[in-house]
């Protein structure tokens, strides 16, 4: 069974930085598309960033471009999300997700934020306060 464990979430002030980590186990890490998905109370789930582990290709939501960076360390089986210039609207629970279903990829094409990911971590809370 695939296991994803997130860490790094905490409270931070506006303009601050955080780095989230997602460590994966029990699957072929290099074969997967992995994503960071966030959800704030009362809001829809939002894809933040994704990375094709094998190709090392990255994707970002418009809301975080230029502020967030997704990266990977294949040897550590870890995906990172470096978040800079944080805003109150970045407050949410951040989930690591992996391995989108083939059907959702066929349906949504390159729109990775809408994929149905088969594996999820437990989430880590990020709170940005002014």
Coordinates of N, CA, C and O in Angstrom, one line a residue:
X1 N 0.8 -1.2 0.0 CA 0.0 0.0 0.0 C 0.9 1.2 0.0 O 1.8 1.4 0.8
X2 N 0.6 2.2 -0.9 CA 1.3 3.4 -1.0 C 1.1 4.2 0.2 O 0.0 4.3 0.8
X3 N 2.2 4.8 0.7 CA 2.1 5.7 1.9 C 2.8 7.0 1.6 O 3.9 7.1 1.1
X4 N 2.1 8.1 1.9 CA 2.6 9.5 1.7 C 2.5 10.2 3.0 O 1.4 10.2 3.7
X5 N 3.6 10.8 3.5 CA 3.6 11.5 4.7 C 4.1 12.9 4.5 O 5.2 13.1 4.1
X6 N 3.2 13.9 4.9 CA 3.6 15.3 4.7 C 4.1 15.8 6.1 O 3.8 15.3 7.1
X7 N 4.9 16.8 6.0 CA 5.4 17.5 7.2 C 5.7 19.0 6.8 O 5.9 19.3 5.6
X8 N 5.9 19.8 7.8 CA 6.4 21.2 7.5 C 5.4 22.2 7.7 O 5.7 23.4 7.7
X9 N 4.1 21.9 7.8 CA 3.1 22.9 8.0 C 3.2 23.5 9.4 O 3.5 22.8 10.4
X10 N 2.9 24.8 9.4 CA 2.9 25.5 10.7 C 2.3 26.9 10.5 O 1.7 27.2 9.4
X11 N 2.3 27.7 11.5 CA 1.8 29.1 11.4 C 3.0 30.0 11.0 O 4.1 29.9 11.6
X12 N 2.7 31.0 10.1 CA 3.7 31.9 9.7 C 3.1 33.2 9.4 O 1.9 33.3 9.1
X13 N 3.9 34.3 9.4 CA 3.3 35.6 9.1 C 3.3 35.9 7.6 O 4.1 35.3 6.9
X14 N 2.5 36.8 7.3 CA 2.4 37.2 5.9 C 3.8 37.6 5.4 O 4.6 38.3 6.1
X15 N 4.2 37.1 4.2 CA 5.5 37.4 3.6 C 6.5 36.4 4.0 O 7.6 36.4 3.4
X16 N 6.2 35.5 4.9 CA 7.1 34.5 5.3 C 7.3 33.3 4.3 O 6.6 33.3 3.3
X17 N 8.1 32.4 4.7 CA 8.4 31.2 3.9 C 8.2 29.9 4.7 O 8.4 29.9 5.9
X18 N 7.8 28.9 4.0 CA 7.8 27.5 4.6 C 8.2 26.5 3.5 O 8.0 26.8 2.3
X19 N 8.7 25.4 4.0 CA 8.9 24.3 3.1 C 8.2 23.1 3.6 O 8.4 22.6 4.7
X20 N 7.3 22.6 2.7 CA 6.6 21.3 3.0 C 7.4 20.1 2.4 O 8.0 20.3 1.3
X21 N 7.3 19.0 3.1 CA 7.9 17.8 2.5 C 6.9 16.7 2.5 O 6.0 16.6 3.3
X22 N 7.0 15.9 1.5 CA 6.2 14.7 1.3 C 7.1 13.5 1.0 O 7.7 13.5 0.0
X23 N 7.1 12.6 1.9 CA 8.0 11.4 1.8 C 7.1 10.2 1.4 O 6.1 9.9 2.0
X24 N 7.5 9.5 0.3 CA 6.7 8.5 -0.2 C 7.4 7.1 0.0 O 8.6 7.0 0.1
X25 N 6.5 6.1 0.2 CA 7.0 4.7 0.3 C 6.1 3.8 -0.3 O 5.0 4.1 -0.6
X26 N 6.7 2.6 -0.6 CA 5.9 1.4 -1.1 C 5.4 1.6 -2.5 O 4.3 1.0 -2.9
X27 N 6.1 2.4 -3.3 CA 5.8 2.4 -4.7 C 7.0 2.9 -5.5 O 7.9 3.4 -4.9
X28 N 6.9 2.7 -6.8 CA 8.1 3.1 -7.7 C 8.0 4.6 -7.8 O 7.4 5.1 -8.7
X29 N 8.8 5.3 -7.0 CA 8.7 6.8 -6.9 C 8.9 7.4 -8.2 O 8.2 8.4 -8.6
X30 N 9.8 7.0 -9.0 CA 10.2 7.7 -10.2 C 9.2 7.6 -11.3 O 9.3 8.3 -12.3
X31 N 8.2 6.8 -11.1 CA 7.2 6.6 -12.2 C 6.0 7.5 -12.0 O 5.1 7.4 -12.9
X32 N 5.9 8.3 -11.0 CA 4.7 9.0 -10.7 C 4.6 10.5 -10.9 O 5.7 11.1 -10.9
X33 N 3.4 10.9 -11.2 CA 3.1 12.3 -11.1 C 2.7 12.6 -9.6 O 1.8 11.9 -9.2
X34 N 3.3 13.5 -9.0 CA 2.9 13.9 -7.6 C 2.5 15.3 -7.5 O 3.1 16.2 -8.3
X35 N 1.6 15.6 -6.7 CA 1.0 17.0 -6.6 C 0.8 17.4 -5.2 O 0.7 16.6 -4.3
X36 N 0.8 18.7 -5.0 CA 0.4 19.3 -3.7 C -1.0 19.9 -4.0 O -1.1 20.7 -4.9
X37 N -1.9 19.5 -3.2 CA -3.3 20.0 -3.3 C -3.7 20.6 -2.0 O -3.3 20.1 -0.9
X38 N -4.3 21.7 -2.0 CA -4.7 22.4 -0.7 C -6.2 22.6 -0.7 O -6.9 22.7 -1.7
X39 N -6.7 22.6 0.6 CA -8.1 22.9 0.8 C -8.3 23.7 2.0 O -7.8 23.3 3.1
X40 N -8.9 24.9 1.9 CA -9.3 25.7 3.0 C -10.7 25.5 3.4 O -11.5 25.1 2.6
X41 N -11.1 25.7 4.7 CA -12.4 25.5 5.1 C -13.4 26.3 4.3 O -13.3 27.5 4.0
X42 N -14.5 25.6 3.8 CA -15.5 26.2 3.0 C -15.1 26.5 1.6 O -15.9 27.1 0.8
X43 N -13.9 26.1 1.2 CA -13.5 26.3 -0.2 C -13.3 25.0 -0.9 O -13.1 23.9 -0.3
X44 N -13.3 25.1 -2.2 CA -13.0 23.9 -3.0 C -11.5 23.5 -3.0 O -10.7 24.4 -2.8
X45 N -11.3 22.3 -3.2 CA -9.9 21.8 -3.3 C -9.2 22.5 -4.5 O -9.8 22.7 -5.5
X46 N -7.9 22.8 -4.3 CA -7.2 23.5 -5.3 C -5.8 22.9 -5.5 O -5.0 22.7 -4.6
X47 N -5.5 22.6 -6.7 CA -4.2 22.1 -7.1 C -3.2 23.2 -7.0 O -3.4 24.3 -7.6
X48 N -2.1 23.0 -6.3 CA -1.1 24.1 -6.1 C 0.1 23.9 -7.1 O 0.5 24.8 -7.8
X49 N 0.6 22.7 -7.1 CA 1.8 22.4 -7.9 C 1.9 20.9 -8.1 O 1.4 20.1 -7.3
X50 N 2.5 20.5 -9.2 CA 2.7 19.1 -9.5 C 4.1 18.9 -10.1 O 4.6 19.8 -10.7
X51 N 4.6 17.7 -10.0 CA 5.8 17.3 -10.6 C 5.8 15.9 -11.2 O 5.3 15.0 -10.6
X52 N 6.3 15.8 -12.4 CA 6.4 14.5 -13.0 C 7.8 14.0 -12.6 O 8.8 14.6 -13.0
X53 N 7.8 13.0 -11.7 CA 9.1 12.6 -11.1 C 10.1 12.1 -12.2 O 11.2 12.5 -12.1
X54 N 9.6 11.4 -13.1 CA 10.5 10.8 -14.1 C 11.1 11.9 -15.0 O 12.3 11.8 -15.3
X55 N 10.3 12.8 -15.5 CA 10.7 13.8 -16.4 C 11.2 15.1 -15.7 O 11.8 15.9 -16.3
X56 N 11.0 15.1 -14.4 CA 11.3 16.3 -13.6 C 10.7 17.6 -14.2 O 11.3 18.7 -14.2
X57 N 9.5 17.4 -14.6 CA 8.7 18.6 -15.2 C 7.8 19.1 -14.1 O 7.1 18.3 -13.4
X58 N 7.7 20.4 -14.0 CA 6.8 21.0 -12.9 C 5.7 21.8 -13.5 O 5.7 22.3 -14.6
X59 N 4.6 21.9 -12.7 CA 3.4 22.6 -13.1 C 2.9 23.3 -11.9 O 3.1 22.9 -10.7
X60 N 2.4 24.5 -12.1 CA 1.9 25.4 -11.0 C 0.6 26.0 -11.3 O 0.2 26.3 -12.5
X61 N -0.2 26.2 -10.2 CA -1.4 27.0 -10.3 C -1.0 28.5 -10.5 O 0.1 28.9 -10.0
X62 N -1.8 29.2 -11.2 CA -1.5 30.6 -11.5 C -1.3 31.4 -10.2 O -0.6 32.3 -10.1
X63 N -2.1 31.0 -9.2 CA -2.1 31.7 -7.9 C -0.8 31.6 -7.1 O -0.6 32.4 -6.2
X64 N 0.1 30.7 -7.5 CA 1.3 30.5 -6.8 C 2.5 30.6 -7.6 O 3.7 30.6 -7.1
X65 N 2.4 30.8 -8.9 CA 3.5 31.0 -9.8 C 4.4 32.1 -9.4 O 4.0 33.2 -9.0
X66 N 5.7 31.8 -9.3 CA 6.7 32.8 -8.9 C 6.9 32.9 -7.4 O 7.8 33.5 -6.9
X67 N 6.0 32.2 -6.7 CA 6.2 32.2 -5.2 C 6.5 30.8 -4.7 O 7.2 30.7 -3.7
X68 N 5.9 29.8 -5.3 CA 6.1 28.4 -4.8 C 7.0 27.7 -5.8 O 6.9 27.9 -7.0
X69 N 7.7 26.7 -5.3 CA 8.6 25.9 -6.1 C 8.4 24.4 -5.6 O 8.6 24.1 -4.4
X70 N 8.1 23.6 -6.6 CA 8.0 22.1 -6.2 C 9.3 21.5 -6.8 O 9.8 21.8 -7.8
X71 N 9.8 20.6 -6.0 CA 11.0 19.9 -6.4 C 11.0 18.5 -5.8 O 10.2 18.1 -5.0
X72 N 12.0 17.7 -6.2 CA 12.1 16.3 -5.7 C 13.5 15.9 -5.4 O 14.5 16.5 -5.9
X73 N 13.6 14.9 -4.5 CA 14.9 14.3 -4.2 C 14.6 12.8 -4.4 O 14.0 12.2 -3.5
X74 N 14.9 12.2 -5.5 CA 14.6 10.9 -5.8 C 15.2 9.9 -4.8 O 14.6 8.9 -4.4
X75 N 16.4 10.2 -4.4 CA 17.1 9.3 -3.5 C 16.4 9.2 -2.1 O 16.4 8.2 -1.5
X76 N 15.8 10.3 -1.7 CA 15.1 10.4 -0.5 C 13.6 10.1 -0.7 O 12.8 10.1 0.3
X77 N 13.2 9.9 -1.9 CA 11.8 9.6 -2.2 C 10.9 10.7 -1.6 O 9.8 10.5 -1.0
X78 N 11.3 12.0 -1.8 CA 10.7 13.1 -1.2 C 10.4 14.2 -2.2 O 11.2 14.5 -3.0
X79 N 9.2 14.8 -2.1 CA 8.8 15.9 -2.9 C 8.7 17.1 -1.9 O 8.1 17.0 -0.8
X80 N 9.2 18.2 -2.4 CA 9.2 19.4 -1.5 C 8.3 20.5 -2.2 O 8.1 20.6 -3.4
X81 N 7.7 21.4 -1.3 CA 7.0 22.5 -1.8 C 7.6 23.7 -1.0 O 7.3 23.9 0.2
X82 N 8.4 24.5 -1.7 CA 9.0 25.7 -1.1 C 8.0 26.8 -1.3 O 7.7 27.1 -2.5
X83 N 7.5 27.4 -0.3 CA 6.5 28.5 -0.4 C 7.1 29.8 0.2 O 7.5 29.9 1.3
X84 N 7.2 30.8 -0.7 CA 7.7 32.1 -0.3 C 6.6 33.1 -0.5 O 5.6 32.9 -1.1
X85 N 6.9 34.3 0.1 CA 5.9 35.4 0.0 C 4.5 35.0 0.3 O 3.5 35.3 -0.4
X86 N 4.4 34.3 1.4 CA 3.1 33.7 1.8 C 2.0 34.8 2.1 O 2.3 35.8 2.6
X87 N 0.8 34.5 1.7 CA -0.3 35.4 1.8 C -1.4 34.7 2.7 O -1.4 33.5 2.8
X88 N -2.3 35.5 3.3 CA -3.3 34.8 4.1 C -4.2 33.8 3.3 O -4.6 32.8 3.9
X89 N -4.4 34.1 2.0 CA -5.1 33.2 1.2 C -4.4 31.9 0.9 O -5.0 30.9 0.3
X90 N -3.2 31.7 1.3 CA -2.5 30.5 1.2 C -2.8 29.5 2.3 O -2.4 28.4 2.3
X91 N -3.5 30.1 3.4 CA -3.8 29.2 4.5 C -4.7 28.1 4.1 O -5.8 28.3 3.4
X92 N -4.4 26.9 4.5 CA -5.1 25.7 4.1 C -4.5 24.5 4.6 O -3.3 24.6 5.1
X93 N -5.1 23.4 4.5 CA -4.5 22.1 4.7 C -3.9 21.6 3.4 O -4.6 21.6 2.4
X94 N -2.6 21.3 3.4 CA -1.9 20.9 2.2 C -1.7 19.4 2.2 O -1.2 18.9 3.1
X95 N -2.2 18.8 1.1 CA -2.1 17.4 0.9 C -1.1 17.1 -0.2 O -1.1 17.7 -1.3
X96 N -0.4 16.0 0.0 CA 0.5 15.4 -1.0 C -0.4 14.3 -1.7 O -1.0 13.5 -1.0
X97 N -0.3 14.3 -3.0 CA -1.1 13.3 -3.7 C -0.2 12.7 -4.9 O 0.7 13.4 -5.4
X98 N -0.5 11.5 -5.2 CA 0.3 10.8 -6.2 C -0.6 9.8 -7.0 O -1.6 9.4 -6.6
X99 N -0.1 9.6 -8.2 CA -0.6 8.6 -9.1 C -2.0 8.9 -9.6 O -3.0 8.2 -9.1
X100 N -2.2 9.8 -10.5 CA -3.6 10.1 -10.9 C -4.1 8.9 -11.8 O -3.4 8.2 -12.5
X101 N -5.4 8.7 -11.7 CA -6.0 7.6 -12.5 C -5.9 7.9 -14.0 O -5.9 9.1 -14.4
X102 N -5.8 6.9 -14.7 CA -5.7 7.0 -16.2 C -7.0 7.7 -16.7 O -6.9 8.5 -17.7
X103 N -8.1 7.3 -16.1 CA -9.4 7.9 -16.7 C -9.4 9.4 -16.5 O -9.9 10.1 -17.3
X104 N -8.9 9.9 -15.3 CA -9.0 11.3 -15.1 C -8.0 12.0 -16.0 O -8.2 13.2 -16.4
X105 N -6.8 11.4 -16.2 CA -5.9 12.0 -17.1 C -6.4 12.1 -18.6 O -6.2 13.1 -19.3
X106 N -7.2 11.1 -19.0 CA -7.8 11.1 -20.3 C -8.8 12.1 -20.4 O -9.0 12.8 -21.4
X107 N -9.6 12.3 -19.3 CA -10.7 13.3 -19.3 C -10.2 14.7 -19.3 O -10.7 15.6 -20.0
X108 N -9.1 15.0 -18.5 CA -8.7 16.4 -18.2 C -7.4 16.8 -19.0 O -7.0 17.9 -18.9
X109 N -6.8 15.8 -19.7 CA -5.6 16.2 -20.4 C -4.5 16.7 -19.5 O -4.1 16.0 -18.6
X110 N -4.0 17.9 -19.8 CA -2.9 18.4 -19.1 C -3.4 19.2 -17.8 O -2.5 19.7 -17.1
X111 N -4.7 19.2 -17.5 CA -5.2 19.9 -16.4 C -5.0 19.1 -15.1 O -5.9 18.5 -14.6
X112 N -3.8 19.0 -14.7 CA -3.4 18.1 -13.6 C -4.1 18.4 -12.3 O -4.3 17.5 -11.4
X113 N -4.6 19.7 -12.1 CA -5.2 20.0 -10.9 C -6.6 19.3 -10.7 O -7.1 19.3 -9.6
X114 N -7.1 18.8 -11.8 CA -8.4 18.1 -11.8 C -8.3 16.6 -11.7 O -9.3 15.9 -11.7
X115 N -7.1 16.1 -11.8 CA -6.9 14.7 -11.8 C -7.5 14.0 -10.5 O -7.5 14.7 -9.4
X116 N -7.9 12.8 -10.6 CA -8.3 12.0 -9.5 C -7.1 11.2 -9.0 O -6.7 10.2 -9.7
X117 N -6.4 11.7 -8.0 CA -5.2 11.0 -7.5 C -5.6 9.8 -6.6 O -6.5 9.9 -5.7
X118 N -4.9 8.7 -6.8 CA -5.3 7.5 -6.1 C -4.7 7.4 -4.7 O -5.2 6.7 -3.9
X119 N -3.7 8.2 -4.4 CA -3.0 8.1 -3.1 C -2.8 9.5 -2.5 O -2.4 10.4 -3.2
X120 N -3.1 9.6 -1.2 CA -3.1 10.9 -0.5 C -2.4 10.7 0.8 O -2.5 9.7 1.5
X121 N -1.7 11.8 1.2 CA -1.2 11.9 2.6 C -2.3 12.4 3.5 O -3.4 12.6 3.1
X122 N -1.9 12.5 4.8 CA -2.9 12.9 5.8 C -3.1 14.4 5.9 O -4.0 14.9 6.5
X123 N -2.2 15.2 5.2 CA -2.4 16.6 5.2 C -1.5 17.3 6.3 O -1.2 16.7 7.3
X124 N -1.1 18.5 6.0 CA -0.4 19.3 6.9 C -0.9 20.8 6.9 O -1.2 21.3 5.8
X125 N -1.1 21.4 8.0 CA -1.8 22.7 8.1 C -0.9 23.8 7.9 O 0.2 23.9 8.6
X126 N -1.2 24.7 7.1 CA -0.5 26.0 6.9 C -1.4 27.1 7.2 O -2.5 27.2 6.7
X127 N -1.0 28.0 8.1 CA -1.7 29.2 8.5 C -0.9 30.4 8.4 O 0.2 30.5 8.9
X128 N -1.4 31.3 7.6 CA -0.6 32.6 7.3 C -1.4 33.7 7.9 O -2.6 34.0 7.5
X129 N -0.8 34.4 8.8 CA -1.5 35.5 9.5 C -0.8 36.8 9.4 O 0.4 36.9 9.2
X130 N -1.6 37.9 9.4 CA -1.0 39.2 9.3 C -0.7 39.8 10.6 O -1.0 39.3 11.7

